[in-house]
Amino acid sequence: MSMKSLGGLARAAVLASALIGAAGLPMTVMAQPGERDESGLKKFADVSKDFEKVVSTADGKSYYNLWVRQKDGAMIAELPRGYENQRQFIAMTVASGETYAGLQAGDRYVYWKRQDNRLLLLEPQVGTRSTGDQESKSSVERLFTDRVILDLPILAMGPSNQPVIDMKDLLTARAGEFFGRAAAGANARLATLKVAKAFPENVEIRYEMPTAGGILKQFHYSISRIPDNTGYKPREADTRVGYFTTVYRDLGKFTDQEKWVRYINRWHVEKRDPKLKLSPPKEPIVFYIEHTVPVRYRRFVQDGVLEWNKAFEKIGIVDAIQVYQQDEATGAHMDKDPEDVRHNFIRWLSNDIGTAIGPSRTHPLTGQILDADVILTDGWIRHFWVQFSEILPELAMEGFSPETMAWLETNPQWDPRVRLADPAKRNLLLAQRARRGITAYGGHPIAAIDPRVGMGEQDLLGTHEYDGFAGRTSQAAGLCLAAKGKAFDVAMMRMTLDMLDDEAFDALAAARGEGGGSFDTLDGVPDWFIGPLLMDLVAHEVGHTLGLRHNFRASTIFDLSEINSEEVKGKKPFTGSVMDYTPINMAIVEGEPAGDFGMNGVGAYDYWAIEYGYGSGDLKEVLKRVNEPELIYGTDEDTMGPDPRDRRYDFAKNPLDYAKSQMELARYHRGRLLDKFVKDGDSWSRARRGYTITLGMQTRSLSMMSNWIGGAFVSRAKKGDPDAPPTIQPVPADQQRDSLRWIIDNSFFDEAWGLSPELLSRMTVDKWLDEGGFREAMEDPTWPIHDRISGIQSSVLTMLMNPTTVRRVYDNEMLVPSDQDALTLPEMLDTINAAVWSEIEKAPSRRYTARQPMISSLRRNLQREHLDRLIDLALGQGASNASGKPVANLAILKLRQLDEKLAGLVEKPSGNLDAYTLAHLTEAHHRIQKVLDANYTYNAGGMGGGFPTWMLMGQPAPEKPVQGVPDYPDSELAK
């Protein structure tokens, strides 16, 4: 054999090797024997044999030229002319096979680069740039380089003399490079082509293939050109107005204030005729309502989208947003794919989950919004029968700071996620925590965002709580929880309507303008109730797609009396923004609603935000209005701060009024659960479910009011802004005291829970050992009274006595002049102590028995919880910040004072104490004495303010005693 022949075989072997796809999969387009060009590539005619060109337009123009082989779905593609100098946008969507199929799954800002007979797909580095001198630009270019995502062989040169690639292999065998975990286990050999469309500016391709577990999923790719310059002018972000941002670091600047450049994310919307006061836009924002949206809800969805036109009209743009209905029955707009990057859709997922999210895709250089799809799901309308252990911890922990979350990492006994969990699952939860170890910021959702590397390529949009750019190519709306609040509202309304008698129901219907009690019922809920809620939810999510972030402060612009007044009712929105999570206004007086149930349009802040983002006026003049009362703004990261107004699901300027109304409603429902809520023929488990909803109302209110203790009002105003309030201003002392007293009254005492033997004897569960009832089947038919109530009371003590709240109360004392009133740390602890231990303030005046104890079982649990907290505080376990030592001293003082009272009752008992109370108080006395007798060598024990490492980590004690830790084996502390 000649050397020439050997060389040809070698080249063939190299080519065959190059044609092996990712993960060892063979290429879907194998080169057949034939002639090669001077580069060693096959002729296109050989590569494209048996393929048909994809033609989707009358003129046949296509961004990529696509050819498909029908028998096996193979596809080849010719890159567009000038690809070397083009940036391209690959938008990905899991189109089927997942609970959230249809939700934008990410995007890639990429370009192709040829290297010999291979193509590299690269992602430009855009996070660090330079607008400085040439030396700076050269250095940045050298240090911060682009990233190769993947490479693949060139099959041939196409008819336009551009490289041809195996598109099926790229999009199926390499699906993991684009979809991450969603494509785990994908079997590219079984991939079938579902969509192949070629348009002048984009191509739409969708493959279906089995993934992990054999689940069939469809993966949709929308590939388009993305010019660096579209005529769009970026607009700088300002902290006073809440927009998502596109952020980069400019190392051509030499101050920290200048180097971080932030552009707001917004559409390119401008007047067609700038001379007109009111002009249509050059290019409107067009939304299509997907055909899956139920007919009965479509008008409310449309109204929610179009509501934003009022804000655009205010800045002179008429019909900035247009809405069209896709309809399967008539065929209208059915040719449009929701996954197509050119089209914006309102999509409806029937997945039995209460979620809504409004993500958008943006140009990574400028922040120009390119595409948006709102996702609505049906679960929030259908039900709110979630498990107690899932919803209560969320409500109890709303607003917890990273500092408190970190404290809970080493103090799981105080963590609502543990205390409110099913008792049968607690050991599992603790074991899981021990395995994962300590997490940053105590596992706070903000810790999931790494601003250096983004949320992670494998994370689908919507898996994180916090809004923001966070390193992604496009804006991520985060996990919007507005629908979850709406689900709670619908559950409360269903309960209320179920309890109304016919006369009251007719009166309510008549008050809504429905004569004779006749109105449309949508999925069991009156249209006059569910319609405005859905409209508000859609407007909220569309607001996200316009670039707006949450505004949780907006719900505090009016008092509850103003909200239910004739000046507001039916005339204007009762909050400043639809971007808040505003609960329903459940104020019904004599069968008639006192005010609007929900928002009836975009608010004053929304108008102002649109003016800043889309108006053409002087932005400095726009921002001068920042301190107008209706324009206040606070967003997601503010919810963990000291301002109690930055709160999800709160309501009114003085939320204490709202909390009172919620508790009145809870008591109203509890008194009617057995007679009105459970109907003839219903299971008695309905009583348990109904009571759980009232516990949710109660816990949400308790958590809401706890934020006011140690709170401070924070202003985003800048120096020189007109009428600016103080930047930080502690909440008035009387307001804090009122909040503390309300929390105590509605959680510390037995009467707050509305429990009776009659109610408890009916609170059972249904037993269905199947997918729909397994969780309840594992529960005890007898409701765990002490465990549940103690869990909430423990969570309340965590709300009040966590390190963040204690520190804020302590720090606020220095923010208030000494000659002015302030809530002090001693006062707060005294108030809590007095309420918890009120029974021991005086000697028992009569004889008590085990059936009628001096201190009830629920109160004994509360006192044990409180004593544990005082002991932890006394031992320096309560806080690692500077307030730890003063708090420890105060806790020791309180323990001494408490012990003196206990000693008088238990050392020489009068005989009037029942056995339960005597045993309980004797143990408390014994424990306090052991702690007070302990020396202060605790602090030699190691981490965590004095406790040794083995105790903090939940490990067994060493065989030999640890120096400095007293031995009192009978106490709970030793356990």
Coordinates of C-alpha atoms in Angstrom, one line a residue, residues 286-553:
V286 CA -48.0 42.8 21.5
F287 CA -49.2 40.0 23.7
Y288 CA -51.1 36.9 22.6
I289 CA -53.4 35.2 25.0
E290 CA -52.7 31.5 24.5
H291 CA -55.6 29.2 23.5
T292 CA -55.1 27.2 26.7
V293 CA -56.5 30.1 28.8
P294 CA -60.0 29.1 29.7
V295 CA -62.7 31.1 27.9
R296 CA -64.3 32.1 31.2
Y297 CA -61.2 33.9 32.3
R298 CA -60.0 35.5 29.0
R299 CA -61.7 38.9 29.5
F300 CA -60.0 39.4 32.9
V301 CA -56.7 38.4 31.5
Q302 CA -57.0 40.8 28.7
D303 CA -58.1 43.6 31.0
G304 CA -55.1 42.9 33.2
V305 CA -52.7 43.3 30.3
L306 CA -54.3 46.4 28.8
E307 CA -54.5 48.1 32.2
W308 CA -50.9 49.3 31.7
N309 CA -52.0 51.4 28.7
K310 CA -53.3 53.9 31.1
A311 CA -49.8 54.5 32.4
F312 CA -48.3 54.8 28.9
E313 CA -51.1 57.1 27.8
K314 CA -50.1 59.4 30.7
I315 CA -46.7 59.9 29.0
G316 CA -48.3 60.4 25.6
I317 CA -48.2 56.9 24.0
V318 CA -51.6 55.5 23.0
D319 CA -52.1 51.8 22.7
A320 CA -48.5 51.0 23.6
I321 CA -49.7 47.4 24.4
Q322 CA -51.9 45.4 22.2
V323 CA -53.6 42.1 22.9
Y324 CA -54.7 39.3 20.5
Q325 CA -56.5 36.1 21.4
Q326 CA -55.1 32.8 20.0
D327 CA -58.1 30.5 19.6
E328 CA -58.0 26.8 18.7
A329 CA -61.7 26.8 17.6
T330 CA -61.3 29.5 15.0
G331 CA -57.7 29.0 14.2
A332 CA -56.8 32.6 15.0
H333 CA -53.1 33.0 15.5
M334 CA -52.5 29.3 15.9
D335 CA -49.6 29.6 13.5
K336 CA -47.6 31.4 16.2
D337 CA -45.5 29.4 18.6
P338 CA -45.4 30.8 22.2
E339 CA -41.8 29.8 22.3
D340 CA -40.9 31.9 19.3
V341 CA -38.7 34.8 20.5
R342 CA -40.7 37.2 18.3
H343 CA -43.9 36.7 20.1
N344 CA -45.0 37.5 23.7
F345 CA -47.6 35.2 25.2
I346 CA -49.9 35.0 28.3
R347 CA -49.8 31.2 28.9
W348 CA -52.0 29.1 31.1
L349 CA -50.7 25.9 32.8
S350 CA -53.2 23.4 34.2
N351 CA -50.7 21.9 36.7
D352 CA -52.6 22.2 40.0
I353 CA -50.1 24.6 41.4
G354 CA -50.7 28.2 42.5
T355 CA -48.0 30.1 40.6
A356 CA -47.6 33.1 38.3
I357 CA -44.4 34.5 36.9
G358 CA -43.5 37.2 34.4
P359 CA -40.0 36.7 33.0
S360 CA -38.5 38.5 30.0
R361 CA -35.4 38.2 27.9
T362 CA -33.1 41.2 27.4
H363 CA -30.2 42.3 25.4
P364 CA -27.2 41.7 27.6
L365 CA -25.4 44.9 26.5
T366 CA -28.2 47.4 26.8
G367 CA -31.1 46.0 28.9
Q368 CA -33.5 46.2 26.0
I369 CA -36.3 43.7 26.5
L370 CA -36.7 41.4 23.5
D371 CA -39.3 38.9 24.5
A372 CA -41.6 38.1 27.4
D373 CA -44.0 35.4 28.4
V374 CA -46.3 35.5 31.4
I375 CA -47.1 32.1 33.0
L376 CA -50.3 31.6 34.9
T377 CA -51.3 28.4 36.6
D378 CA -54.7 27.1 37.7
G379 CA -54.0 25.9 41.2
W380 CA -54.5 29.2 43.1
I381 CA -58.1 29.2 41.9
R382 CA -58.8 25.6 42.5
H383 CA -57.7 25.1 46.1
F384 CA -55.6 26.0 49.1
W385 CA -55.6 22.7 50.9
V386 CA -51.8 22.7 51.5
Q387 CA -50.2 20.8 54.3
F388 CA -49.9 22.6 57.6
S389 CA -46.2 22.0 57.7
E390 CA -45.7 23.6 54.4
I391 CA -47.5 26.9 54.7
L392 CA -47.2 27.8 58.3
P393 CA -43.4 28.0 58.4
E394 CA -43.4 30.2 55.4
L395 CA -45.9 32.6 57.0
A396 CA -44.1 32.5 60.3
M397 CA -40.7 33.3 58.8
E398 CA -41.7 36.0 56.4
G399 CA -39.2 38.8 56.7
F400 CA -36.5 36.9 58.6
S401 CA -33.1 38.4 58.0
P402 CA -30.0 36.5 56.9
E403 CA -28.7 37.1 60.5
T404 CA -31.7 35.3 62.0
M405 CA -31.6 32.5 59.4
A406 CA -27.9 31.9 60.3
W407 CA -28.8 31.8 64.0
L408 CA -31.4 29.2 63.2
E409 CA -28.8 27.0 61.5
T410 CA -27.1 26.4 64.9
N411 CA -30.4 26.6 66.9
P412 CA -32.8 24.3 65.0
Q413 CA -34.9 23.8 68.1
W414 CA -36.2 27.4 67.5
D415 CA -36.6 27.0 63.8
P416 CA -40.3 27.2 62.6
R417 CA -39.4 24.8 59.8
V418 CA -38.6 22.2 62.4
R419 CA -41.1 23.2 65.1
L420 CA -44.0 23.4 62.7
A421 CA -43.1 20.2 60.7
D422 CA -44.9 17.0 61.1
P423 CA -43.5 15.3 64.2
A424 CA -42.9 12.2 62.3
K425 CA -40.6 14.1 59.9
R426 CA -38.5 16.2 62.3
N427 CA -35.7 13.7 62.8
L428 CA -35.4 13.4 59.0
L429 CA -35.2 17.2 58.7
L430 CA -32.5 17.4 61.4
A431 CA -30.6 14.6 59.8
Q432 CA -30.7 16.3 56.4
R433 CA -29.5 19.6 57.9
A434 CA -26.6 17.8 59.7
R435 CA -25.6 16.2 56.4
R436 CA -25.6 19.5 54.4
G437 CA -23.8 21.4 57.1
I438 CA -23.8 25.1 57.7
T439 CA -25.0 27.2 54.8
A440 CA -24.2 30.8 53.9
Y441 CA -26.6 33.3 55.4
G442 CA -28.4 30.4 57.1
G443 CA -29.8 29.2 53.7
H444 CA -31.6 32.5 53.1
P445 CA -32.9 32.6 49.5
I446 CA -30.5 35.5 48.7
A447 CA -27.6 33.1 49.3
A448 CA -28.7 31.1 46.2
I449 CA -27.6 34.1 44.1
D450 CA -23.9 34.4 43.3
P451 CA -23.5 37.8 41.5
R452 CA -20.2 36.6 40.1
V453 CA -21.4 33.5 38.3
G454 CA -25.2 34.0 38.2
M455 CA -27.9 31.7 39.4
G456 CA -26.4 28.7 37.6
E457 CA -26.9 27.5 34.1
Q458 CA -28.9 24.5 35.2
D459 CA -31.4 26.4 37.2
L460 CA -34.7 27.1 35.5
L461 CA -36.2 30.5 35.8
G462 CA -38.4 30.9 38.8
T463 CA -36.5 28.7 41.3
H464 CA -35.3 31.6 43.3
E465 CA -37.2 34.1 45.5
Y466 CA -35.1 37.2 44.8
D467 CA -35.6 39.3 41.8
G468 CA -32.7 40.7 39.8
F469 CA -30.2 40.1 37.0
A470 CA -27.8 38.0 39.1
G471 CA -25.3 37.3 36.3
R472 CA -27.9 35.8 33.8
T473 CA -27.9 36.9 30.2
S474 CA -31.5 38.0 30.7
Q475 CA -33.7 39.3 33.5
A476 CA -35.0 36.7 35.9
A477 CA -38.2 37.6 37.7
G478 CA -37.4 35.2 40.4
L479 CA -40.0 33.1 42.1
C480 CA -43.0 35.5 42.2
L481 CA -45.2 34.5 45.1
A482 CA -48.2 36.8 44.2
A483 CA -50.3 33.8 43.1
K484 CA -49.7 32.0 46.4
G485 CA -51.2 34.9 48.2
K486 CA -54.1 34.9 45.8
A487 CA -54.7 31.2 46.6
F488 CA -55.0 32.0 50.3
D489 CA -57.4 34.8 49.4
V490 CA -59.6 32.5 47.3
A491 CA -59.6 29.9 50.1
M492 CA -60.8 32.5 52.6
M493 CA -63.5 33.7 50.2
R494 CA -64.7 30.2 49.6
M495 CA -64.9 29.6 53.3
T496 CA -66.8 32.9 53.8
L497 CA -69.3 32.2 51.1
D498 CA -69.9 28.7 52.4
M499 CA -70.8 30.0 55.8
L500 CA -73.3 32.7 54.6
D501 CA -76.9 31.8 54.9
D502 CA -79.2 32.4 51.9
E503 CA -80.3 35.8 53.0
A504 CA -76.8 37.1 53.7
F505 CA -75.6 35.6 50.4
D506 CA -78.4 37.4 48.4
A507 CA -77.6 40.6 50.2
L508 CA -73.9 40.3 49.2
A509 CA -74.8 39.5 45.6
A510 CA -77.2 42.5 45.5
A511 CA -74.5 44.8 46.8
R512 CA -72.3 43.7 43.9
G513 CA -75.0 44.8 41.5
E514 CA -76.4 41.3 40.8
G515 CA -80.1 41.6 41.4
G516 CA -81.8 38.7 43.0
G517 CA -78.5 37.0 43.9
S518 CA -77.8 35.9 40.4
F519 CA -74.3 36.1 39.0
D520 CA -71.8 34.0 37.1
T521 CA -69.8 31.5 39.2
L522 CA -66.4 30.7 37.9
D523 CA -65.1 27.4 39.3
G524 CA -67.2 27.8 42.4
V525 CA -66.3 31.5 43.0
P526 CA -68.4 34.5 42.0
D527 CA -67.0 36.3 38.9
W528 CA -67.1 39.7 40.7
F529 CA -64.6 38.3 43.2
I530 CA -62.3 36.0 41.1
G531 CA -62.3 38.4 38.1
P532 CA -60.6 41.4 39.7
L533 CA -58.2 39.1 41.5
L534 CA -57.1 37.5 38.2
M535 CA -56.9 40.9 36.5
D536 CA -54.7 42.2 39.4
L537 CA -52.5 39.1 39.1
V538 CA -52.1 39.5 35.4
A539 CA -51.3 43.2 35.7
H540 CA -48.7 42.3 38.3
E541 CA -46.9 39.8 36.1
V542 CA -47.2 42.0 33.0
G543 CA -45.6 44.7 35.1
H544 CA -42.6 42.4 35.6
T545 CA -42.4 41.9 31.8
L546 CA -42.3 45.7 31.4
G547 CA -39.2 45.7 33.7
L548 CA -40.8 46.6 37.0
R549 CA -39.7 44.9 40.2
H550 CA -41.9 44.3 43.3
N551 CA -42.9 47.2 45.4
F552 CA -43.9 45.8 48.8
R553 CA -44.2 49.2 50.4

